[in-house]
Amino acid sequence: MSTVLIELRRARSEDAVALAETHDEAWSAAYRGIIPGPELEKLVQRRGPTWWDAAIRRGSRVILLNFGDEVAGYANYGRNRAKSLPYTGEVYELYLKPEYQGLGFGSRLFTTAKRDLIQSGQTSLVVWALSDNEPAMNFYRSLGGKPIARSTERFGSKVLDKVAFGWAR
């Protein structure tokens, strides 16, 4: 049993099952009613323990936030994938289980990922959010993110708008 109430650390292979469960709960809550049900289910199922274990083993930057002995959330980040945007880093994902949202844990995950990116020379960063996901949009605005680009993403027959938020150093 951990004596640390809140811990932020790099994910390890043995965290794969807990990360998959956290991803499942967080995505199901965040995107229910936004991404069509069958498409959402496919996206969630694709990210099982095997996927997380492989991502961690190949060196993906994944940090998790433990609350007591439970993985409450995670962030996955690295180099910016959108070469058309003049930002060096990107937070690919930042998710918390629903019961841990609104407690400041998301800000702690974001700050930790941002600090790690800066320490590795990626001094500006971008995050994409679906525009229909109001909690995410409000969260990134509250952290000082500025809308810098828009795009769309297809989920089955539904096309959804997404917004890139940027932070320059």
Coordinates of C-alpha atoms in Angstrom, one line a residue:
M1 CA 0.0 0.0 0.0
S2 CA 1.3 3.4 -0.9
T3 CA 1.7 6.0 1.8
V4 CA 1.7 8.8 -0.7
L5 CA -1.8 10.2 -1.3
I6 CA -1.1 11.8 -4.7
E7 CA 1.7 10.6 -6.9
L8 CA 2.7 11.7 -10.5
R9 CA 5.1 9.3 -12.2
R10 CA 6.1 7.8 -15.5
A11 CA 4.0 4.8 -16.4
R12 CA 5.5 1.3 -16.2
S13 CA 4.5 -1.9 -18.0
E14 CA 2.8 -3.2 -14.8
D15 CA 0.5 -0.2 -15.1
A16 CA -1.0 -1.3 -18.4
V17 CA -4.2 -2.9 -17.0
A18 CA -4.9 0.1 -14.8
L19 CA -4.2 2.5 -17.7
A20 CA -6.6 0.6 -19.9
E21 CA -9.3 0.7 -17.2
T22 CA -8.7 4.5 -16.7
H23 CA -8.8 5.1 -20.5
D24 CA -12.1 3.1 -20.8
E25 CA -13.8 5.0 -17.9
A26 CA -12.5 8.4 -18.9
W27 CA -13.3 8.1 -22.7
S28 CA -16.7 6.6 -22.1
A29 CA -17.7 9.5 -19.8
A30 CA -16.1 12.2 -21.9
Y31 CA -17.4 11.2 -25.3
R32 CA -20.8 9.5 -24.6
G33 CA -23.3 11.5 -26.7
I34 CA -20.5 13.1 -28.8
I35 CA -18.8 10.2 -30.6
P36 CA -21.4 7.7 -31.9
G37 CA -21.7 4.7 -29.6
P38 CA -20.3 1.9 -31.9
E39 CA -17.3 4.2 -32.9
L40 CA -16.6 5.1 -29.3
E41 CA -16.7 1.4 -28.3
K42 CA -14.2 0.6 -31.0
L43 CA -11.9 3.4 -29.9
V44 CA -12.0 2.2 -26.3
Q45 CA -11.5 -1.5 -27.0
R46 CA -8.5 -0.7 -29.2
R47 CA -6.7 0.6 -26.1
G48 CA -6.6 -2.5 -23.9
P49 CA -3.7 -3.5 -21.7
T50 CA -1.7 -4.9 -24.6
W51 CA -1.7 -1.6 -26.4
W52 CA -0.6 0.3 -23.3
D53 CA 2.1 -2.2 -22.5
A54 CA 3.5 -1.8 -26.0
A55 CA 3.3 2.0 -25.9
I56 CA 5.2 2.1 -22.6
R57 CA 7.8 -0.4 -23.8
R58 CA 8.5 1.6 -27.0
G59 CA 9.2 4.7 -24.9
S60 CA 6.0 6.7 -25.2
R61 CA 5.8 9.4 -22.7
V62 CA 3.0 8.5 -20.4
I63 CA 2.6 9.9 -16.9
L64 CA 0.0 8.8 -14.5
L65 CA -1.6 10.3 -11.5
N66 CA -2.2 7.9 -8.6
F67 CA -4.6 8.8 -5.9
G68 CA -3.7 6.4 -3.1
D69 CA -3.4 3.0 -4.8
E70 CA -5.6 3.9 -7.8
V71 CA -4.7 5.3 -11.2
A72 CA -6.9 8.4 -11.3
G73 CA -5.7 9.7 -14.7
Y74 CA -2.9 10.0 -17.2
A75 CA -1.3 12.2 -19.8
N76 CA 0.4 11.0 -23.0
Y77 CA 2.6 13.5 -24.8
G78 CA 5.6 14.1 -27.0
R79 CA 6.6 16.0 -30.2
N80 CA 3.9 17.9 -32.1
R81 CA 2.4 15.7 -34.8
A82 CA 0.8 18.6 -36.8
K83 CA 3.8 20.0 -38.7
S84 CA 1.7 22.8 -40.1
L85 CA 1.6 24.3 -36.5
P86 CA 4.7 26.2 -35.2
Y87 CA 4.7 24.3 -31.9
T88 CA 7.3 21.8 -30.8
G89 CA 5.4 19.7 -28.2
E90 CA 1.9 18.2 -28.0
V91 CA -0.2 16.7 -25.2
Y92 CA -1.9 13.9 -27.1
E93 CA -4.2 12.8 -24.3
L94 CA -5.0 14.0 -20.8
Y95 CA -7.8 12.1 -19.1
L96 CA -9.1 11.5 -15.6
K97 CA -11.7 9.1 -14.3
P98 CA -14.9 11.1 -13.8
E99 CA -14.8 10.9 -10.0
Y100 CA -11.4 12.7 -10.0
Q101 CA -12.4 15.6 -12.3
G102 CA -12.8 19.1 -10.9
L103 CA -10.2 18.5 -8.1
G104 CA -7.2 20.1 -9.7
F105 CA -5.7 16.8 -10.8
G106 CA -5.9 17.6 -14.5
S107 CA -4.0 20.8 -13.9
R108 CA -1.3 18.8 -12.1
L109 CA -1.0 16.3 -15.0
F110 CA -0.9 19.1 -17.5
T111 CA 1.8 21.1 -15.6
T112 CA 3.9 17.9 -15.2
A113 CA 3.7 17.0 -18.9
K114 CA 4.4 20.6 -19.9
R115 CA 7.5 20.8 -17.6
D116 CA 8.8 17.5 -19.0
L117 CA 8.3 18.8 -22.6
I118 CA 10.2 22.0 -21.8
Q119 CA 13.0 20.1 -20.1
S120 CA 13.4 18.1 -23.3
G121 CA 13.6 21.3 -25.5
Q122 CA 10.0 21.4 -26.6
T123 CA 9.2 24.9 -25.4
S124 CA 5.8 25.4 -26.9
L125 CA 2.9 23.0 -27.0
V126 CA -0.5 22.2 -28.6
V127 CA -3.5 20.2 -27.4
W128 CA -6.5 19.2 -29.6
A129 CA -10.0 18.9 -28.2
L130 CA -13.3 18.1 -29.8
S131 CA -15.3 21.3 -29.8
D132 CA -18.4 19.5 -28.5
N133 CA -16.5 18.4 -25.4
E134 CA -17.2 21.6 -23.4
P135 CA -15.5 20.4 -20.2
A136 CA -12.2 19.9 -22.1
M137 CA -12.6 23.2 -24.0
N138 CA -13.1 25.1 -20.7
F139 CA -10.3 23.2 -19.0
Y140 CA -7.7 24.2 -21.7
R141 CA -8.9 27.8 -21.8
S142 CA -8.6 27.9 -18.0
L143 CA -4.9 26.8 -18.3
G144 CA -4.3 29.7 -20.7
G145 CA -4.5 27.9 -24.0
K146 CA -5.3 30.0 -27.0
P147 CA -7.4 28.6 -29.9
I148 CA -4.9 28.5 -32.8
A149 CA -6.4 26.1 -35.3
R150 CA -9.5 24.1 -36.3
S151 CA -9.9 20.8 -38.0
T152 CA -12.4 18.0 -38.3
E153 CA -12.3 14.3 -37.5
R154 CA -14.6 11.6 -38.8
F155 CA -16.1 9.0 -36.4
G156 CA -18.0 6.6 -38.6
S157 CA -20.6 8.7 -40.4
K158 CA -20.2 11.7 -38.1
V159 CA -17.7 14.5 -38.7
L160 CA -16.8 16.4 -35.6
D161 CA -15.0 19.8 -35.2
K162 CA -11.8 19.9 -33.2
V163 CA -9.8 22.9 -31.9
A164 CA -6.1 23.2 -31.2
F165 CA -5.1 25.1 -28.2
G166 CA -1.5 26.5 -28.1
W167 CA 0.9 27.6 -25.4
A168 CA 4.1 29.5 -26.4
R169 CA 6.9 29.8 -23.9

